[in-house]
Amino acid sequence: MAEIKVLVLVGSLRAASVNRQLAEVAIENAPDGVELRVFDRLGEVPFYNEDIDTVDAPEPAVALRAAAVEADAALFVTPEYNATIPAVLKNAIDWLSRPYGSGALQGKPAAVIGAAHGRYGGVWAHDETRKSLGVAGPRVVEDVKLSIPGTGLDGKHPRESAEVVADVRAAVATLVAAVEEVSAGVA
């Protein structure tokens, strides 16, 4: 089977974000034959507006869609902002969902993981992200549920926790298995 490509979208724009670090862990621990690539331009994508989603859509939005079209799946790595999904990530989902019914991630497996301050690790944001994705077109991999309380990392990089690395590796493996099911016509 050809290499599986996974688009990674990080819901935090901060360079030192724990969620960006989780994305790094996912990339570093990808199974053989799997390439994970972060789309680092979410901060450049303008808020979705159907008036500008034309033949001449803004270049960052076009680049986001192109990255999604090239991918076999998507991994959303997100914190929780005010008990919900960060605006930058919701905006990306909005761009990727259009045109409705044939968006760039239509039918492709998508999974959500992340970390947030507090004892629940962003569960509400992760649930909201899955809900939004479920309407937007991707096939949400419900078996992937990884919400890491930021306090559980004690200020260390997630790669320093064998448990976190194993959990991220398992999440990616489950997402990859969903891609293989789609490719085999099982899903």
PDB file of C-alpha atoms in Angstrom:
ATOM      1  CA  MET A   1       0.000   0.000   0.000  1.00  0.00           C
ATOM      2  CA  ALA A   2       1.196   3.530  -0.761  1.00  0.00           C
ATOM      3  CA  GLU A   3       2.261   5.838   2.015  1.00  0.00           C
ATOM      4  CA  ILE A   4      -0.632   7.144   4.111  1.00  0.00           C
ATOM      5  CA  LYS A   5      -0.686  10.920   4.456  1.00  0.00           C
ATOM      6  CA  VAL A   6      -2.251  12.520   7.512  1.00  0.00           C
ATOM      7  CA  LEU A   7      -2.956  16.230   7.680  1.00  0.00           C
ATOM      8  CA  VAL A   8      -2.397  17.591  11.198  1.00  0.00           C
ATOM      9  CA  LEU A   9      -4.247  20.726  12.276  1.00  0.00           C
ATOM     10  CA  VAL A  10      -3.244  22.277  15.600  1.00  0.00           C
ATOM     11  CA  GLY A  11      -5.837  24.439  17.337  1.00  0.00           C
ATOM     12  CA  SER A  12      -3.279  26.617  19.100  1.00  0.00           C
ATOM     13  CA  LEU A  13      -1.150  29.162  17.272  1.00  0.00           C
ATOM     14  CA  ARG A  14       1.423  29.456  20.066  1.00  0.00           C
ATOM     15  CA  ALA A  15       4.876  28.162  19.083  1.00  0.00           C
ATOM     16  CA  ALA A  16       5.358  26.550  22.510  1.00  0.00           C
ATOM     17  CA  SER A  17       1.840  25.105  22.697  1.00  0.00           C
ATOM     18  CA  VAL A  18       1.504  21.729  24.400  1.00  0.00           C
ATOM     19  CA  ASN A  19      -0.815  20.768  21.547  1.00  0.00           C
ATOM     20  CA  ARG A  20       1.875  21.605  19.002  1.00  0.00           C
ATOM     21  CA  GLN A  21       4.179  19.417  21.080  1.00  0.00           C
ATOM     22  CA  LEU A  22       1.601  16.613  20.948  1.00  0.00           C
ATOM     23  CA  ALA A  23       1.575  16.984  17.157  1.00  0.00           C
ATOM     24  CA  GLU A  24       5.367  16.625  17.235  1.00  0.00           C
ATOM     25  CA  VAL A  25       5.007  13.424  19.273  1.00  0.00           C
ATOM     26  CA  ALA A  26       2.530  12.094  16.709  1.00  0.00           C
ATOM     27  CA  ILE A  27       4.923  12.881  13.854  1.00  0.00           C
ATOM     28  CA  GLU A  28       7.929  11.391  15.657  1.00  0.00           C
ATOM     29  CA  ASN A  29       6.045   8.179  16.455  1.00  0.00           C
ATOM     30  CA  ALA A  30       4.192   7.632  13.191  1.00  0.00           C
ATOM     31  CA  PRO A  31       4.060   4.038  12.021  1.00  0.00           C
ATOM     32  CA  ASP A  32       6.184   3.027   9.047  1.00  0.00           C
ATOM     33  CA  GLY A  33       4.562   4.091   5.808  1.00  0.00           C
ATOM     34  CA  VAL A  34       2.680   6.970   7.442  1.00  0.00           C
ATOM     35  CA  GLU A  35       3.534  10.626   7.000  1.00  0.00           C
ATOM     36  CA  LEU A  36       1.984  13.227   9.297  1.00  0.00           C
ATOM     37  CA  ARG A  37       2.300  16.833   8.197  1.00  0.00           C
ATOM     38  CA  VAL A  38       1.240  19.916  10.167  1.00  0.00           C
ATOM     39  CA  PHE A  39      -0.451  22.697   8.219  1.00  0.00           C
ATOM     40  CA  ASP A  40       1.245  25.683   9.893  1.00  0.00           C
ATOM     41  CA  ARG A  41      -0.742  28.464   8.249  1.00  0.00           C
ATOM     42  CA  LEU A  42      -4.066  28.381  10.109  1.00  0.00           C
ATOM     43  CA  GLY A  43      -3.376  31.870  11.473  1.00  0.00           C
ATOM     44  CA  GLU A  44      -3.300  33.186   7.882  1.00  0.00           C
ATOM     45  CA  VAL A  45      -6.648  31.711   6.829  1.00  0.00           C
ATOM     46  CA  PRO A  46      -9.299  34.464   6.928  1.00  0.00           C
ATOM     47  CA  PHE A  47     -12.589  33.866   8.686  1.00  0.00           C
ATOM     48  CA  TYR A  48     -14.883  31.903   6.437  1.00  0.00           C
ATOM     49  CA  ASN A  49     -17.089  34.163   4.346  1.00  0.00           C
ATOM     50  CA  GLU A  50     -19.013  32.794   1.400  1.00  0.00           C
ATOM     51  CA  ASP A  51     -18.525  36.130  -0.387  1.00  0.00           C
ATOM     52  CA  ILE A  52     -14.770  35.506  -0.628  1.00  0.00           C
ATOM     53  CA  ASP A  53     -15.050  31.755  -1.233  1.00  0.00           C
ATOM     54  CA  THR A  54     -15.032  32.194  -4.984  1.00  0.00           C
ATOM     55  CA  VAL A  55     -12.842  31.249  -7.917  1.00  0.00           C
ATOM     56  CA  ASP A  56     -10.280  33.605  -6.371  1.00  0.00           C
ATOM     57  CA  ALA A  57     -10.514  32.334  -2.782  1.00  0.00           C
ATOM     58  CA  PRO A  58      -7.734  33.603  -0.486  1.00  0.00           C
ATOM     59  CA  GLU A  59      -4.462  31.737  -1.063  1.00  0.00           C
ATOM     60  CA  PRO A  60      -4.113  30.449   2.546  1.00  0.00           C
ATOM     61  CA  ALA A  61      -7.585  28.879   2.329  1.00  0.00           C
ATOM     62  CA  VAL A  62      -6.726  27.353  -1.056  1.00  0.00           C
ATOM     63  CA  ALA A  63      -3.502  25.949   0.438  1.00  0.00           C
ATOM     64  CA  LEU A  64      -5.429  24.481   3.381  1.00  0.00           C
ATOM     65  CA  ARG A  65      -7.883  22.785   1.051  1.00  0.00           C
ATOM     66  CA  ALA A  66      -5.051  21.486  -1.147  1.00  0.00           C
ATOM     67  CA  ALA A  67      -3.315  19.986   1.889  1.00  0.00           C
ATOM     68  CA  ALA A  68      -6.572  18.287   2.878  1.00  0.00           C
ATOM     69  CA  VAL A  69      -7.188  16.944  -0.628  1.00  0.00           C
ATOM     70  CA  GLU A  70      -3.692  15.404  -0.658  1.00  0.00           C
ATOM     71  CA  ALA A  71      -4.242  13.771   2.740  1.00  0.00           C
ATOM     72  CA  ASP A  72      -5.853  10.420   3.390  1.00  0.00           C
ATOM     73  CA  ALA A  73      -6.965  11.487   6.883  1.00  0.00           C
ATOM     74  CA  ALA A  74      -6.789  14.349   9.341  1.00  0.00           C
ATOM     75  CA  LEU A  75      -5.674  14.581  12.942  1.00  0.00           C
ATOM     76  CA  PHE A  76      -6.994  17.557  14.902  1.00  0.00           C
ATOM     77  CA  VAL A  77      -4.862  18.412  17.940  1.00  0.00           C
ATOM     78  CA  THR A  78      -6.561  21.033  20.036  1.00  0.00           C
ATOM     79  CA  PRO A  79      -6.731  22.778  23.365  1.00  0.00           C
ATOM     80  CA  GLU A  80      -9.960  24.052  24.885  1.00  0.00           C
ATOM     81  CA  TYR A  81     -10.680  27.775  24.898  1.00  0.00           C
ATOM     82  CA  ASN A  82     -13.523  28.928  27.150  1.00  0.00           C
ATOM     83  CA  ALA A  83     -14.985  25.418  27.250  1.00  0.00           C
ATOM     84  CA  THR A  84     -15.084  24.976  23.477  1.00  0.00           C
ATOM     85  CA  ILE A  85     -13.139  24.705  20.221  1.00  0.00           C
ATOM     86  CA  PRO A  86     -10.594  27.433  19.365  1.00  0.00           C
ATOM     87  CA  ALA A  87     -11.818  29.812  16.648  1.00  0.00           C
ATOM     88  CA  VAL A  88      -8.847  29.112  14.376  1.00  0.00           C
ATOM     89  CA  LEU A  89      -9.688  25.412  14.253  1.00  0.00           C
ATOM     90  CA  LYS A  90     -13.430  25.952  13.779  1.00  0.00           C
ATOM     91  CA  ASN A  91     -12.594  28.323  10.932  1.00  0.00           C
ATOM     92  CA  ALA A  92     -10.439  25.649   9.286  1.00  0.00           C
ATOM     93  CA  ILE A  93     -13.295  23.164   9.539  1.00  0.00           C
ATOM     94  CA  ASP A  94     -15.636  25.715   7.952  1.00  0.00           C
ATOM     95  CA  TRP A  95     -13.282  26.239   4.983  1.00  0.00           C
ATOM     96  CA  LEU A  96     -12.740  22.494   4.596  1.00  0.00           C
ATOM     97  CA  SER A  97     -16.473  21.764   4.648  1.00  0.00           C
ATOM     98  CA  ARG A  98     -17.214  23.821   1.535  1.00  0.00           C
ATOM     99  CA  PRO A  99     -18.618  23.283  -0.939  1.00  0.00           C
ATOM    100  CA  TYR A 100     -21.048  21.435   1.298  1.00  0.00           C
ATOM    101  CA  GLY A 101     -21.196  17.744   0.513  1.00  0.00           C
ATOM    102  CA  SER A 102     -17.903  17.705  -1.369  1.00  0.00           C
ATOM    103  CA  GLY A 103     -15.430  19.443   0.926  1.00  0.00           C
ATOM    104  CA  ALA A 104     -11.738  18.596   0.942  1.00  0.00           C
ATOM    105  CA  LEU A 105     -12.069  16.070   3.798  1.00  0.00           C
ATOM    106  CA  GLN A 106     -15.379  14.562   2.675  1.00  0.00           C
ATOM    107  CA  GLY A 107     -15.530  10.926   3.776  1.00  0.00           C
ATOM    108  CA  LYS A 108     -11.938  10.858   5.004  1.00  0.00           C
ATOM    109  CA  PRO A 109     -11.208   9.619   8.527  1.00  0.00           C
ATOM    110  CA  ALA A 110     -10.599  12.335  11.112  1.00  0.00           C
ATOM    111  CA  ALA A 111      -9.635  12.063  14.759  1.00  0.00           C
ATOM    112  CA  VAL A 112      -9.335  14.546  17.612  1.00  0.00           C
ATOM    113  CA  ILE A 113      -6.793  14.582  20.442  1.00  0.00           C
ATOM    114  CA  GLY A 114      -5.302  17.280  22.610  1.00  0.00           C
ATOM    115  CA  ALA A 115      -4.451  18.756  25.948  1.00  0.00           C
ATOM    116  CA  ALA A 116      -5.813  21.618  27.999  1.00  0.00           C
ATOM    117  CA  HIS A 117      -5.478  23.084  31.448  1.00  0.00           C
ATOM    118  CA  GLY A 118      -7.873  21.688  33.971  1.00  0.00           C
ATOM    119  CA  ARG A 119      -8.532  18.175  35.051  1.00  0.00           C
ATOM    120  CA  TYR A 120     -10.482  17.081  31.969  1.00  0.00           C
ATOM    121  CA  GLY A 121      -7.842  17.961  29.379  1.00  0.00           C
ATOM    122  CA  GLY A 122     -10.132  19.618  26.856  1.00  0.00           C
ATOM    123  CA  VAL A 123     -12.910  17.033  26.653  1.00  0.00           C
ATOM    124  CA  TRP A 124     -15.547  19.654  25.814  1.00  0.00           C
ATOM    125  CA  ALA A 125     -13.489  21.117  22.971  1.00  0.00           C
ATOM    126  CA  HIS A 126     -12.717  17.658  21.647  1.00  0.00           C
ATOM    127  CA  ASP A 127     -16.403  16.707  21.723  1.00  0.00           C
ATOM    128  CA  GLU A 128     -17.338  19.975  19.975  1.00  0.00           C
ATOM    129  CA  THR A 129     -14.650  19.396  17.345  1.00  0.00           C
ATOM    130  CA  ARG A 130     -15.949  15.888  16.661  1.00  0.00           C
ATOM    131  CA  LYS A 131     -19.503  17.271  16.446  1.00  0.00           C
ATOM    132  CA  SER A 132     -18.485  19.965  13.971  1.00  0.00           C
ATOM    133  CA  LEU A 133     -16.491  17.473  11.894  1.00  0.00           C
ATOM    134  CA  GLY A 134     -19.440  15.090  11.850  1.00  0.00           C
ATOM    135  CA  VAL A 135     -21.514  17.754  10.102  1.00  0.00           C
ATOM    136  CA  ALA A 136     -18.655  19.041   7.916  1.00  0.00           C
ATOM    137  CA  GLY A 137     -18.052  15.804   6.038  1.00  0.00           C
ATOM    138  CA  PRO A 138     -15.129  13.764   7.395  1.00  0.00           C
ATOM    139  CA  ARG A 139     -15.749  10.332   8.890  1.00  0.00           C
ATOM    140  CA  VAL A 140     -15.068  10.910  12.592  1.00  0.00           C
ATOM    141  CA  VAL A 141     -13.106   8.103  14.218  1.00  0.00           C
ATOM    142  CA  GLU A 142     -14.998   7.925  17.497  1.00  0.00           C
ATOM    143  CA  ASP A 143     -12.617   5.312  18.946  1.00  0.00           C
ATOM    144  CA  VAL A 144      -9.928   7.980  19.273  1.00  0.00           C
ATOM    145  CA  LYS A 145     -10.451   9.910  22.477  1.00  0.00           C
ATOM    146  CA  LEU A 146      -7.346  11.366  24.052  1.00  0.00           C
ATOM    147  CA  SER A 147      -7.749  14.395  26.300  1.00  0.00           C
ATOM    148  CA  ILE A 148      -4.672  15.105  28.405  1.00  0.00           C
ATOM    149  CA  PRO A 149      -4.872  17.418  31.416  1.00  0.00           C
ATOM    150  CA  GLY A 150      -2.070  19.968  31.022  1.00  0.00           C
ATOM    151  CA  THR A 151      -1.315  19.689  34.711  1.00  0.00           C
ATOM    152  CA  GLY A 152      -0.533  15.995  34.178  1.00  0.00           C
ATOM    153  CA  LEU A 153       2.567  16.886  32.186  1.00  0.00           C
ATOM    154  CA  ASP A 154       4.223  18.848  35.020  1.00  0.00           C
ATOM    155  CA  GLY A 155       5.578  21.395  32.540  1.00  0.00           C
ATOM    156  CA  LYS A 156       7.486  18.752  30.574  1.00  0.00           C
ATOM    157  CA  HIS A 157       7.327  18.082  26.853  1.00  0.00           C
ATOM    158  CA  PRO A 158       4.797  15.300  26.189  1.00  0.00           C
ATOM    159  CA  ARG A 159       7.542  13.142  24.626  1.00  0.00           C
ATOM    160  CA  GLU A 160       9.005  12.813  28.133  1.00  0.00           C
ATOM    161  CA  SER A 161       5.973  10.786  29.243  1.00  0.00           C
ATOM    162  CA  ALA A 162       6.034   7.194  28.043  1.00  0.00           C
ATOM    163  CA  GLU A 163       2.295   6.962  28.733  1.00  0.00           C
ATOM    164  CA  VAL A 164       1.483  10.021  26.611  1.00  0.00           C
ATOM    165  CA  VAL A 165       3.717   8.800  23.772  1.00  0.00           C
ATOM    166  CA  ALA A 166       1.997   5.404  23.871  1.00  0.00           C
ATOM    167  CA  ASP A 167      -1.457   7.030  23.907  1.00  0.00           C
ATOM    168  CA  VAL A 168      -0.618   9.303  20.957  1.00  0.00           C
ATOM    169  CA  ARG A 169       0.897   6.383  19.059  1.00  0.00           C
ATOM    170  CA  ALA A 170      -2.286   4.359  19.672  1.00  0.00           C
ATOM    171  CA  ALA A 171      -4.479   7.261  18.496  1.00  0.00           C
ATOM    172  CA  VAL A 172      -2.519   7.574  15.258  1.00  0.00           C
ATOM    173  CA  ALA A 173      -2.594   3.800  14.732  1.00  0.00           C
ATOM    174  CA  THR A 174      -6.387   3.800  15.129  1.00  0.00           C
ATOM    175  CA  LEU A 175      -6.697   6.656  12.626  1.00  0.00           C
ATOM    176  CA  VAL A 176      -4.431   4.806  10.167  1.00  0.00           C
ATOM    177  CA  ALA A 177      -6.526   1.642  10.589  1.00  0.00           C
ATOM    178  CA  ALA A 178      -9.593   3.697   9.630  1.00  0.00           C
ATOM    179  CA  VAL A 179      -7.804   4.845   6.460  1.00  0.00           C
ATOM    180  CA  GLU A 180      -6.983   1.237   5.623  1.00  0.00           C
ATOM    181  CA  GLU A 181     -10.644   0.255   6.168  1.00  0.00           C
ATOM    182  CA  VAL A 182     -11.789   3.020   3.814  1.00  0.00           C
ATOM    183  CA  SER A 183      -9.216   1.933   1.229  1.00  0.00           C
ATOM    184  CA  ALA A 184     -10.373  -1.684   1.505  1.00  0.00           C
ATOM    185  CA  GLY A 185     -14.004  -0.627   1.170  1.00  0.00           C
ATOM    186  CA  VAL A 186     -14.848  -1.907   4.659  1.00  0.00           C
ATOM    187  CA  ALA A 187     -15.994   1.416   6.097  1.00  0.00           C
TER     188      ALA A 187
END
